[in-house]
Coordinates of C-alpha atoms in Angstrom, one line a residue:
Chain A
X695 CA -58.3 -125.7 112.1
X696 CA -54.7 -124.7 114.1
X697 CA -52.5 -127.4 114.5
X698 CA -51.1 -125.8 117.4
X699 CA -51.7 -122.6 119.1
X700 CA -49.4 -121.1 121.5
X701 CA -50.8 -118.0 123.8
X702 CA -48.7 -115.6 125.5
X703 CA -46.3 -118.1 127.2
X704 CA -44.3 -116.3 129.7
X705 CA -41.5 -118.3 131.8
X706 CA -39.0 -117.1 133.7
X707 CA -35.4 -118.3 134.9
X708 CA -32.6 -116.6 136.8
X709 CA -31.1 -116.1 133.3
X710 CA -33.3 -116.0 130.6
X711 CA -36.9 -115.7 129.8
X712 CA -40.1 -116.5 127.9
X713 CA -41.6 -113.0 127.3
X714 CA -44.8 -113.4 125.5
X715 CA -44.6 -116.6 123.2
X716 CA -47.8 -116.1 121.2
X717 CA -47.5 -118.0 117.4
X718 CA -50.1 -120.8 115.7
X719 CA -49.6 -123.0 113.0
X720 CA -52.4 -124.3 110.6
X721 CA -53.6 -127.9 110.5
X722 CA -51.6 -129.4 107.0
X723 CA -48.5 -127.1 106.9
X724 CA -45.0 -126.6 107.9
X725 CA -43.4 -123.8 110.7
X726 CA -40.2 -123.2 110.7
X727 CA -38.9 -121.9 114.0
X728 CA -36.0 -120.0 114.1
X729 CA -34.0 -118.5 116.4
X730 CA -30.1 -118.4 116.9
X731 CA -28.7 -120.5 120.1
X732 CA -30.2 -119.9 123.4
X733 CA -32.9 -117.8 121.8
X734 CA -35.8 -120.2 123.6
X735 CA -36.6 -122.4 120.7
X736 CA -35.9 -126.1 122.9
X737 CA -37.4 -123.9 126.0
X738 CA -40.7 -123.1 123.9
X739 CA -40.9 -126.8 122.4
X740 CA -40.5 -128.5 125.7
X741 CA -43.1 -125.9 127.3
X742 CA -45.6 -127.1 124.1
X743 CA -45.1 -130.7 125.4
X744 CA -45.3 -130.4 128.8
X745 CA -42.3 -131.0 129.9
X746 CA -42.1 -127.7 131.5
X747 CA -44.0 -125.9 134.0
X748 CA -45.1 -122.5 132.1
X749 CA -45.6 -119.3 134.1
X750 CA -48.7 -118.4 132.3
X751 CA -49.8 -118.4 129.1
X752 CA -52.1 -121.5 127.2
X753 CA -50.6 -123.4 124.8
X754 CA -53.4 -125.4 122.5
X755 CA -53.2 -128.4 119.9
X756 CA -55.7 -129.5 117.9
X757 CA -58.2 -127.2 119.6
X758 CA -57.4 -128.8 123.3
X759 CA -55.3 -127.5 125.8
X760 CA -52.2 -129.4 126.5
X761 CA -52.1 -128.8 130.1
X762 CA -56.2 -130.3 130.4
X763 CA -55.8 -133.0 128.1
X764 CA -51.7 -134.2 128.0
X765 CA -52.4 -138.1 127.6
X766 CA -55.4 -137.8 125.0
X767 CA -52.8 -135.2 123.1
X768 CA -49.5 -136.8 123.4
X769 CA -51.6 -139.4 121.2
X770 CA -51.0 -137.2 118.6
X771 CA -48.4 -136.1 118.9
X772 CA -44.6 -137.0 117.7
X773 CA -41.7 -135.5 118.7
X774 CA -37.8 -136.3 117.7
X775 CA -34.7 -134.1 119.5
X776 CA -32.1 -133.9 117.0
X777 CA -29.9 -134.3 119.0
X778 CA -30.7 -136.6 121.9
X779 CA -31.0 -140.3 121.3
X780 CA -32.9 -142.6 123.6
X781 CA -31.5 -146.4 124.4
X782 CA -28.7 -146.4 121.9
X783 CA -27.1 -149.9 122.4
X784 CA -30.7 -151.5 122.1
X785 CA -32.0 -152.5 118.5
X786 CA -34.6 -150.5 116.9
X787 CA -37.0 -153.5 117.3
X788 CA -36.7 -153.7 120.6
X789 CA -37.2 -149.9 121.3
X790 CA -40.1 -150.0 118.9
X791 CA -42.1 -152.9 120.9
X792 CA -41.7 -150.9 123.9
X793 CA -43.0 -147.9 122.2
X794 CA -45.6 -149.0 120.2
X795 CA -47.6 -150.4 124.0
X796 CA -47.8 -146.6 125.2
X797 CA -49.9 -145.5 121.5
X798 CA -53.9 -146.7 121.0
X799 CA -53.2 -146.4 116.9
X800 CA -50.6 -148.3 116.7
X801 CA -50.1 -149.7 113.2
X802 CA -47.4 -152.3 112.2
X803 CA -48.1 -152.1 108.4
X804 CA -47.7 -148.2 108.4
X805 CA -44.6 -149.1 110.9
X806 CA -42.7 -151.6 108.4
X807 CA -44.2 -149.2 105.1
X808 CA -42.2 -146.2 106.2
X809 CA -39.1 -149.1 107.6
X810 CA -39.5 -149.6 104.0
X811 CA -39.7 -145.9 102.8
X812 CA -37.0 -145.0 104.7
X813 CA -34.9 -148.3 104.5
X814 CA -34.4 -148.7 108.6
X815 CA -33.3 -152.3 108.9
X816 CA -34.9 -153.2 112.8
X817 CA -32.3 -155.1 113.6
X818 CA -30.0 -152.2 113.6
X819 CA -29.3 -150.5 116.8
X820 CA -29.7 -146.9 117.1
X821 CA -26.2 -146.4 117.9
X822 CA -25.4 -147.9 114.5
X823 CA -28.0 -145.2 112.6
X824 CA -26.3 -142.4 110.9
X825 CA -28.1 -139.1 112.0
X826 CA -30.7 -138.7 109.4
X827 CA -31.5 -142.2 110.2
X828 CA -32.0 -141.5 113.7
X829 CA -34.7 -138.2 112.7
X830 CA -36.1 -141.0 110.0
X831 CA -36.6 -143.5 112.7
X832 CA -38.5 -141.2 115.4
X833 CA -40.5 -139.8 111.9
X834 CA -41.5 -143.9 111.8
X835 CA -42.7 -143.9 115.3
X836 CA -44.5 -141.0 115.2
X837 CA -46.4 -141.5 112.2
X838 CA -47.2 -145.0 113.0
X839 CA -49.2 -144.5 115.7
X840 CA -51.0 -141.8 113.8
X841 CA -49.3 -138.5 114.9
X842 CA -51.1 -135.4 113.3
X843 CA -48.7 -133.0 115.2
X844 CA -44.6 -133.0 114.3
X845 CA -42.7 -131.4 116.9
X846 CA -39.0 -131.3 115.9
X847 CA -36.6 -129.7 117.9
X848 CA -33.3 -129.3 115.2
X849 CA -34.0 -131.9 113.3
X850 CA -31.8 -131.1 110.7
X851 CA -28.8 -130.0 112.7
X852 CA -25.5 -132.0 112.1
X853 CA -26.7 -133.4 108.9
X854 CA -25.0 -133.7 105.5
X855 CA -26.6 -131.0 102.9
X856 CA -27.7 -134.4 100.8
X857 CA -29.1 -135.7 104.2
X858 CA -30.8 -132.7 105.1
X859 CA -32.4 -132.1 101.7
X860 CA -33.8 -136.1 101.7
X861 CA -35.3 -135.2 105.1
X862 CA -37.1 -132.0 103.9
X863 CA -38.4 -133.8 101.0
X864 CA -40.0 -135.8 103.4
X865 CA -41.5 -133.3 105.5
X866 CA -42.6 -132.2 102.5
X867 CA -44.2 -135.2 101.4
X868 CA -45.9 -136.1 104.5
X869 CA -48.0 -132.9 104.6
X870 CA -49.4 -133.3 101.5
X871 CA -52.7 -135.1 102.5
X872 CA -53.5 -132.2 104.7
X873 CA -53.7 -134.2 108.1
X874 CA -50.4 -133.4 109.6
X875 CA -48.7 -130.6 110.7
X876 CA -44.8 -129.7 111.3
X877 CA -43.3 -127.6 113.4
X878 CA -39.8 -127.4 113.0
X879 CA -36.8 -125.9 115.3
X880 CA -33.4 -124.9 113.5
X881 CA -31.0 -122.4 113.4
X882 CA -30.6 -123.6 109.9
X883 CA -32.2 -121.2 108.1
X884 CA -31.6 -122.2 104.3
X885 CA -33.7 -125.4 105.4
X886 CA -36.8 -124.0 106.0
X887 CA -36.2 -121.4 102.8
X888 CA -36.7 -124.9 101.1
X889 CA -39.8 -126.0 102.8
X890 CA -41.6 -124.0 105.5
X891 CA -45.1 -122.6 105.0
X892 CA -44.8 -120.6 108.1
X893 CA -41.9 -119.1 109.8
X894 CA -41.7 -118.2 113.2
X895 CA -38.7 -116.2 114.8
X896 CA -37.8 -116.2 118.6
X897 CA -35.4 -113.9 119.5
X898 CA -33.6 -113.1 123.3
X899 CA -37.1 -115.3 124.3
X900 CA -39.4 -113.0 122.5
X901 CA -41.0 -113.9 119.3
X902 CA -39.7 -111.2 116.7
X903 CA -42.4 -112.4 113.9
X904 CA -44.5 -115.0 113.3
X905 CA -46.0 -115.0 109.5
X906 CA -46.3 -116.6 106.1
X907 CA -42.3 -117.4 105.0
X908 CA -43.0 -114.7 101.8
X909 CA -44.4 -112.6 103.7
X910 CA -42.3 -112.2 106.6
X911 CA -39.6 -112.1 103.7
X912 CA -41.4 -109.3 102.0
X913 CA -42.0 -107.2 105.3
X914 CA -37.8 -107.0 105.7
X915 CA -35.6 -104.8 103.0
X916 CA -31.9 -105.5 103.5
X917 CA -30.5 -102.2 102.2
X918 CA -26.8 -101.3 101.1
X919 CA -25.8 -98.0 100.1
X920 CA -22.4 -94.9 100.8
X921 CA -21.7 -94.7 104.3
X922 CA -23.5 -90.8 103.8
X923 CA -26.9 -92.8 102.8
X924 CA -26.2 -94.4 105.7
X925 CA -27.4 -91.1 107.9
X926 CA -30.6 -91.0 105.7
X927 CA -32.2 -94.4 107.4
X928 CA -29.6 -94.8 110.7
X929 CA -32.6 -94.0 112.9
X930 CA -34.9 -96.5 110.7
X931 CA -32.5 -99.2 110.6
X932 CA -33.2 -102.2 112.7
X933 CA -29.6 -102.9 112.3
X934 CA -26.8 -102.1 110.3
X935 CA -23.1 -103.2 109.2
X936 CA -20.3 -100.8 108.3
X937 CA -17.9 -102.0 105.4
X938 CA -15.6 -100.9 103.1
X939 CA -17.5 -99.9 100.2
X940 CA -20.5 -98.1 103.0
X941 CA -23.0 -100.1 104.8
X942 CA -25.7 -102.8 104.9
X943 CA -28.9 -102.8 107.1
X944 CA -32.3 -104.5 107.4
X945 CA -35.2 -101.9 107.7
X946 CA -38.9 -103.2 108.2
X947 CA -40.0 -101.9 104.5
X948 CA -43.0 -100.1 105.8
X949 CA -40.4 -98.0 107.0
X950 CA -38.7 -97.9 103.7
X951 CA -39.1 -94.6 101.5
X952 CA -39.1 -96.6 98.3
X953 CA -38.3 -93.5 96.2
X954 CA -34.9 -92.9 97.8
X955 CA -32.3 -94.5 96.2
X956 CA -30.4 -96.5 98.7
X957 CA -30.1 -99.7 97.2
X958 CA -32.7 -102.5 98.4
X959 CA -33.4 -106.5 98.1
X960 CA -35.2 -109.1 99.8
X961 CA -33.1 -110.7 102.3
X962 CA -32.9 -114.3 103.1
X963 CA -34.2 -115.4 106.5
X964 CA -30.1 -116.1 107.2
X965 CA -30.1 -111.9 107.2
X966 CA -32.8 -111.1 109.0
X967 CA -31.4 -113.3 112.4
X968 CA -28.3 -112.2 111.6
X969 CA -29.1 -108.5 111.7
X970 CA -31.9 -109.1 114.8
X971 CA -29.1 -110.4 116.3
X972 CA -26.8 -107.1 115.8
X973 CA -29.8 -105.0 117.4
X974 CA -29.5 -107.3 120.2
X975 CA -25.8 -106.8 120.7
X976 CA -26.0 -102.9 120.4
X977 CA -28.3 -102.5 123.1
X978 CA -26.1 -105.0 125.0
Chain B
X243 CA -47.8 -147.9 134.1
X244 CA -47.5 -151.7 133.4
X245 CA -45.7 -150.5 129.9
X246 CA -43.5 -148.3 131.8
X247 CA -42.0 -150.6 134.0
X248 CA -41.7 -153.2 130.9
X249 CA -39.7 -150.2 129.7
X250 CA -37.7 -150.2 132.6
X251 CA -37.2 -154.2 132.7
X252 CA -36.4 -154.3 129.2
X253 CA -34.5 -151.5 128.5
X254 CA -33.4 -149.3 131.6
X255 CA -31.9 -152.4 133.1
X256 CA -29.3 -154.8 132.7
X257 CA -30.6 -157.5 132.5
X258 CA -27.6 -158.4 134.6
X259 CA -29.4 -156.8 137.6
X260 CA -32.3 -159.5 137.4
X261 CA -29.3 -162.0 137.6
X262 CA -27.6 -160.0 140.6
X263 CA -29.9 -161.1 143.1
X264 CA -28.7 -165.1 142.7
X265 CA -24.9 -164.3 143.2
X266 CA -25.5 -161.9 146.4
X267 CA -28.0 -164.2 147.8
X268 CA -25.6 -166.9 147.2
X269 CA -22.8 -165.4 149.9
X270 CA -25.7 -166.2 152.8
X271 CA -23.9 -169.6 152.2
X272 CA -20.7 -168.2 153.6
X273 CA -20.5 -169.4 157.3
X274 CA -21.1 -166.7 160.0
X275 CA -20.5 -163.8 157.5
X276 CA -21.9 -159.9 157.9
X277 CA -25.5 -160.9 156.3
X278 CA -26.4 -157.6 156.2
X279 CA -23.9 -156.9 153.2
X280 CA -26.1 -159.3 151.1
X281 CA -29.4 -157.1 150.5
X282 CA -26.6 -153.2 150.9
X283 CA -25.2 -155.1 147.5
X284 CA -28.5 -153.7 145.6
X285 CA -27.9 -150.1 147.4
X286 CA -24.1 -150.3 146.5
X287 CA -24.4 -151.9 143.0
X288 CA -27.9 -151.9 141.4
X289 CA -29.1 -148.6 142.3
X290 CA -26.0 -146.2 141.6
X291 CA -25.6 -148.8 138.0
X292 CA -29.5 -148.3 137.0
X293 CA -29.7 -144.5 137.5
X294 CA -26.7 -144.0 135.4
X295 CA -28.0 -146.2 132.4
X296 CA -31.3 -143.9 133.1
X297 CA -29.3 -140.5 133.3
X298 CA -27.0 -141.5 130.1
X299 CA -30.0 -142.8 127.4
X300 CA -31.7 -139.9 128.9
X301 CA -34.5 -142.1 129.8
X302 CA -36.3 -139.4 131.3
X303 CA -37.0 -137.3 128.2
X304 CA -38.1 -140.5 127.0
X305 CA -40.5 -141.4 129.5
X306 CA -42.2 -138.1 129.4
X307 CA -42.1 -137.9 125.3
X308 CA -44.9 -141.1 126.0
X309 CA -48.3 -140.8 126.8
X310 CA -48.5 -141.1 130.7
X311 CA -48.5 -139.1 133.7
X312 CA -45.9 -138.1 135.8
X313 CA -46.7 -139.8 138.6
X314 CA -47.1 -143.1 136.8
X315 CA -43.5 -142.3 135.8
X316 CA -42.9 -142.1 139.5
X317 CA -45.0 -145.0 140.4
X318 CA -43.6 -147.6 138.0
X319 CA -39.8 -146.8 139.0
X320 CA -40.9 -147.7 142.1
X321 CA -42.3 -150.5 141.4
X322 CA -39.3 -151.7 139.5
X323 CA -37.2 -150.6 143.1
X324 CA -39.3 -152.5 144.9
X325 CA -39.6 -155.8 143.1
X326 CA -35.5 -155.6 142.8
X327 CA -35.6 -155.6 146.9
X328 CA -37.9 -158.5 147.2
X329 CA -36.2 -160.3 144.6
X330 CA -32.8 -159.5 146.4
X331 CA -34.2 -160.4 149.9
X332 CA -36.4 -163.3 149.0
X333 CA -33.5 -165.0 147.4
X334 CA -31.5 -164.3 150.1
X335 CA -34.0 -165.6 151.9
X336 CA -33.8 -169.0 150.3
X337 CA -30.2 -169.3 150.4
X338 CA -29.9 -168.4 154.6
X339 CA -32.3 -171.2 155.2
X340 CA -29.9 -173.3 153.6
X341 CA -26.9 -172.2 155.5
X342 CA -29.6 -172.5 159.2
X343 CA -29.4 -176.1 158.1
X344 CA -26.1 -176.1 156.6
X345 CA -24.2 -175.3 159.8
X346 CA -26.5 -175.8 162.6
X347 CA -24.1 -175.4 164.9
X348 CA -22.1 -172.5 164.1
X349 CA -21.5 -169.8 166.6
X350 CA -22.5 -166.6 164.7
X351 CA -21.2 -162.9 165.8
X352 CA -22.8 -161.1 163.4
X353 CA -26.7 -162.6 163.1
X354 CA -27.9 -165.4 162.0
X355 CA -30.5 -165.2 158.6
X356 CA -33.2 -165.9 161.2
X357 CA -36.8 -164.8 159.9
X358 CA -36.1 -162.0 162.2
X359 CA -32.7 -160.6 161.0
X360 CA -34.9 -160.2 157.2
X361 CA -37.5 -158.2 159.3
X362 CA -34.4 -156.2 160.2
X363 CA -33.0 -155.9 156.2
X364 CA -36.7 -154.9 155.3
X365 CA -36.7 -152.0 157.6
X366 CA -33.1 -151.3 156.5
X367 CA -34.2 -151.0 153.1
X368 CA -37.5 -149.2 154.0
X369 CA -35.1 -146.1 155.4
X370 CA -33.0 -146.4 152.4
X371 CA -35.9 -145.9 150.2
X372 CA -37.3 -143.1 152.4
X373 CA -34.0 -141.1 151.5
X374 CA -32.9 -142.3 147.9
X375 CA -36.0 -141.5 146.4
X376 CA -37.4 -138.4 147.3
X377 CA -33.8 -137.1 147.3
X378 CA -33.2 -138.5 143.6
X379 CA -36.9 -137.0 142.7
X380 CA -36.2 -133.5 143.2
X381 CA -33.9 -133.5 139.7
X382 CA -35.0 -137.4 138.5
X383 CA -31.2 -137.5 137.4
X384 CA -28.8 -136.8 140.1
X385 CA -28.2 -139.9 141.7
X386 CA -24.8 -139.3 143.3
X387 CA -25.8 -137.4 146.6
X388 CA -29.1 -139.8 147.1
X389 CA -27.0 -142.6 147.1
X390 CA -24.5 -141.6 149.1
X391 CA -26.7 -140.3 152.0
X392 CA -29.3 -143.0 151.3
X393 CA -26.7 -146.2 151.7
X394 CA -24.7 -144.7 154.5
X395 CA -28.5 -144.3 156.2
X396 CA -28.5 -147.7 155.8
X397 CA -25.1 -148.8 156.7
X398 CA -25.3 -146.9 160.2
X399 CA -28.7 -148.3 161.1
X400 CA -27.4 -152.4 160.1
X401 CA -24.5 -150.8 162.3
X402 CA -26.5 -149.8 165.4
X403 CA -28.9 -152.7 165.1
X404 CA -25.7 -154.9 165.0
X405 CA -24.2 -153.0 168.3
X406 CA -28.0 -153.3 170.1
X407 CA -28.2 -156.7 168.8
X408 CA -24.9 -158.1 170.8
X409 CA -24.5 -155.1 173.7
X410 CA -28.3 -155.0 174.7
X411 CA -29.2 -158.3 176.8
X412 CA -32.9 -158.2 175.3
X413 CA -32.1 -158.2 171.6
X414 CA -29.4 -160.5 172.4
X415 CA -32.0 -163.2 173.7
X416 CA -33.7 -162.3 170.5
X417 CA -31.5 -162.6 167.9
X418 CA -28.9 -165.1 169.5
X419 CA -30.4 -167.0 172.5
X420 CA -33.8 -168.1 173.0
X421 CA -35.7 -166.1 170.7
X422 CA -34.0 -167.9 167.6
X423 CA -36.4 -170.4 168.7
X424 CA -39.7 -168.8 168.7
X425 CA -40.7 -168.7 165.7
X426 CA -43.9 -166.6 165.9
X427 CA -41.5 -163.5 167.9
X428 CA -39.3 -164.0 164.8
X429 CA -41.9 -163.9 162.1
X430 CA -43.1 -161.1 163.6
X431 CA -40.3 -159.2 163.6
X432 CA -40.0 -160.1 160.2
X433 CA -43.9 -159.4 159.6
X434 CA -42.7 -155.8 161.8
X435 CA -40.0 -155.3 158.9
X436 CA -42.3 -155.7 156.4
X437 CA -45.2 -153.2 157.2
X438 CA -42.0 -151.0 157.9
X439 CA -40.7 -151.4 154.8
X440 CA -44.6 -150.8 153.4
X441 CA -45.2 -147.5 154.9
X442 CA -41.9 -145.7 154.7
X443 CA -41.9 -147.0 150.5
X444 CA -45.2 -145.2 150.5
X445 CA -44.2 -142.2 152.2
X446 CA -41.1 -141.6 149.9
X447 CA -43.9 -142.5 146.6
X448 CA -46.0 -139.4 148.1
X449 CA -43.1 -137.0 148.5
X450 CA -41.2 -138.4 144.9
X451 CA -44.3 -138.1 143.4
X452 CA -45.2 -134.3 144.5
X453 CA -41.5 -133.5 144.0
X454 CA -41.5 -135.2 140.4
X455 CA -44.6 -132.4 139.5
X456 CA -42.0 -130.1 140.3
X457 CA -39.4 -130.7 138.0
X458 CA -38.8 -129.8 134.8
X459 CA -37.4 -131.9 131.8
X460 CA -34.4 -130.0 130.7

């Protein structure tokens, strides 16, 4: 069953653009949305929870459009914005009683367990939280009143390495039943090497791929070679970087000749942005 | 909507702002002052205070993160307007029947807290409500212009009722001869006000609440 589907979202604004958002993530795993800044990753997410008014396109979780069934869904759904914080001078017991009146499932004992689980003392105010806390907090709120659909908008970003890799064990951990699903913005791509099932890649508002993390991996060869092997795959190239000792590129490897011997590895998720972002900038 | 404007009681507002109400109602004790000030102290002070908190803990992103629809978003911060105008006028209320009895024999040149003069604050409020809000709705953050345009609205119709009310030999008998006296002209002045203040709070729900479809949380 898909967690989420998103069909051919279009929006348009006098300077940037959805073109043609189409990805879906699978009930039980994680996605890991990529994109560099201002590539439509907050645009997309805000469009999946209705906070903006889509062109065209459908955007579907768990089987029901959002747009047809928004209260039933938002039931379901928990959302955190890394880095937007709601009420800050009030105490996190006092935010959660508001809260918890809007959800039907509410559940104080799965509430205080993950207080517990993720040692958030409620008479804290959020302004006191670290970051991490903060993502931990909405991740309590969320799954108390039984969200099966994560939506995390840069979770990650300004966190401590240490911070960030607690967090993504806990991602980790919380799909593991098979009932809930992530998707999960960042520009930090190293994260989701650790954790995503799924990665999806938004580029200039256009989604560049949207695949299984090894395979998207495996689809990409990041090639280095003499600046005279160079004019063997220029054409092929997707982009390319001139140094000192000849050049690197990233070529789609079905349009790698795998006999030549131009140099070839896997490249990391980190490359492939970068060097989408480099074919942006030469057409610019 | 009842858990949204809890939300908004308990945590968009000072709580401060519930107390507000007792301190501006209180200065209808000062003899023969400008009693129209008391209920512009909410348009001055609460509303420009109360959007800010909103606009700074981004209470927008938070209210449409919840379960509920946008025009109960709409309809609850109305609610929440409203009951801080009743609660602002009401106690004012109180407190000018004191100072009737308290000075019974002061010569007033501004009016008197007669039932008719609150008729007069509710339609005051009724045309700043008419502008504020559909003017705030259009972005459900910027405040600054709504404000402005909304309490100067208000300022310049207390000002022209004011200039009727002592120039105009009709309102004059109403507000500071005779009519003081008859007390079902005055109630229904104030009755007037209220049914004013009714339909033009309505009318600004309708447009908020089509504009508030509009906009998008960015």
């Amino acid at each position: 069953m898909l967690a989420l589907e998103v069909r051919h979202l279009h929006k348009k604004y006098a300077d940037f653009q959805l073109k043609d958002v189409s990805f879906q993530l699978e009930k039980g795993y994680i996605m890991g949305f990529i994109g560099a800044n201002g590539a439509g990753k907050t645009t997309t997410i805000k469009s999946i929870l209705n906070m903006i008014r889509v062109d065209s396109g459908e955007i579907r979780v768990l089987g029901k459009n959002i747009a047809e069934h928004e209260m039933e869904l938002k039931q379901d759904i928990g959302c955190a914005f890394g880095d937007i914080d709601f009420y800050t001078r009030s105490k996190i017991k006092t935010l959660t009683a508001i809260t918890k009146k809007f959800y039907k499932n509410w559940s104080d004992d799965v509430y205080y367990s993950y207080l517990r689980r993720f040692k958030l003392d409620e008479n804290k105010k959020i302004a006191e939280l670290s970051r991490g806390m903060k993502v931990k907090y909405s991740l309590a709120l969320a799954l108390s009143h039984g969200a099966k659909l994560l939506i995390l908008d840069e979770p990650t970003s300004g966190l401590d390495p240490v911070s960030r890799d607690d967090l993504l064990g806990v991602f980790q951990q919380l799909i593991m039943d098979g009932e809930i699903s992530i998707l999960f913005s960042t520009h930090i791509t190293s994260d989701l090497e650790k954790c995503a099932d799924f990665i999806t890649f938004i580029q200039d508002g256009r989604i560049v791929a949207s695949a299984e993390k090894n395979d998207l991996l495996e689809s990409y060869r990041l090639l280095s070679g003499s600046e005279k092997q160079l004019h063997e795959v220029k054409e092929r190239l997707i982009s390319y970087k001139i140094n000192s000792f000849g050049f690197t590129g990233l070529i789609h490897t079905s349009d790698f000749d795998h006999s030549s011997d131009i140099h070839a590895a896997a490249p990391s998720l980190e490359e492939i942005m970068i060097y989408f972002a480099k074919k942006e900038d030469v057409y610019v | 909507m009842y858990n949204l404007v809890m939300k908004d009681l308990k945590l968009g507002i000072s709580p401060w702002f519930l107390a507000l109400p007792l301190f501006t109602g209180a200065l209808m004790l000062i003899p023969g002052w400008v009693y129209f000030l008391v209920p512009m102290y909410f348009c001055f002070i609460t509303v420009p205070n109360m959007f800010g908190g909103f606009k700074s803990q981004h209470d927008l992103l938070f209210s449409t993160m919840m379960p509920v629809t946008k025009k109960d978003i709409v309809k609850a911060r109305f609610a929440v307007i409203v009951v801080l105008e009743l609660l602002h006028l009401l106690i004012a209320m109180i407190f000018g029947a004191f100072t009737l009895r308290l000075y019974p024999n002061l010569t007033y040149i501004f009016f008197a807290p007669h039932p008719g003069f609150w008729g007069l604050c509710f339609v005051m409020l009724a045309i700043f409500n008419l502008i504020l809000l559909p003017m705030y709705y259009k972005t459900a953050y910027k405040y600054g212009a709504a404000t402005t345009v909304s309490s100067t609205a208000a300022i310049l119709f207390a000002l022209a009722v004011q200039w009727a009310g002592i120039r105009i030999a009709a309102l004059n008998d109403i507000f500071y001869g005779p009519g003081t006296e008859n007390t079902g002209l005055q109630l229904s002045i104030l009755l007037a006000g209220v049914l004013v203040f009714t339909a033009f709070t309505l009318i600004a729900y309708r447009v908020s609440a089509r504009r508030f479809l509009k906009v998008e949380i960015i």
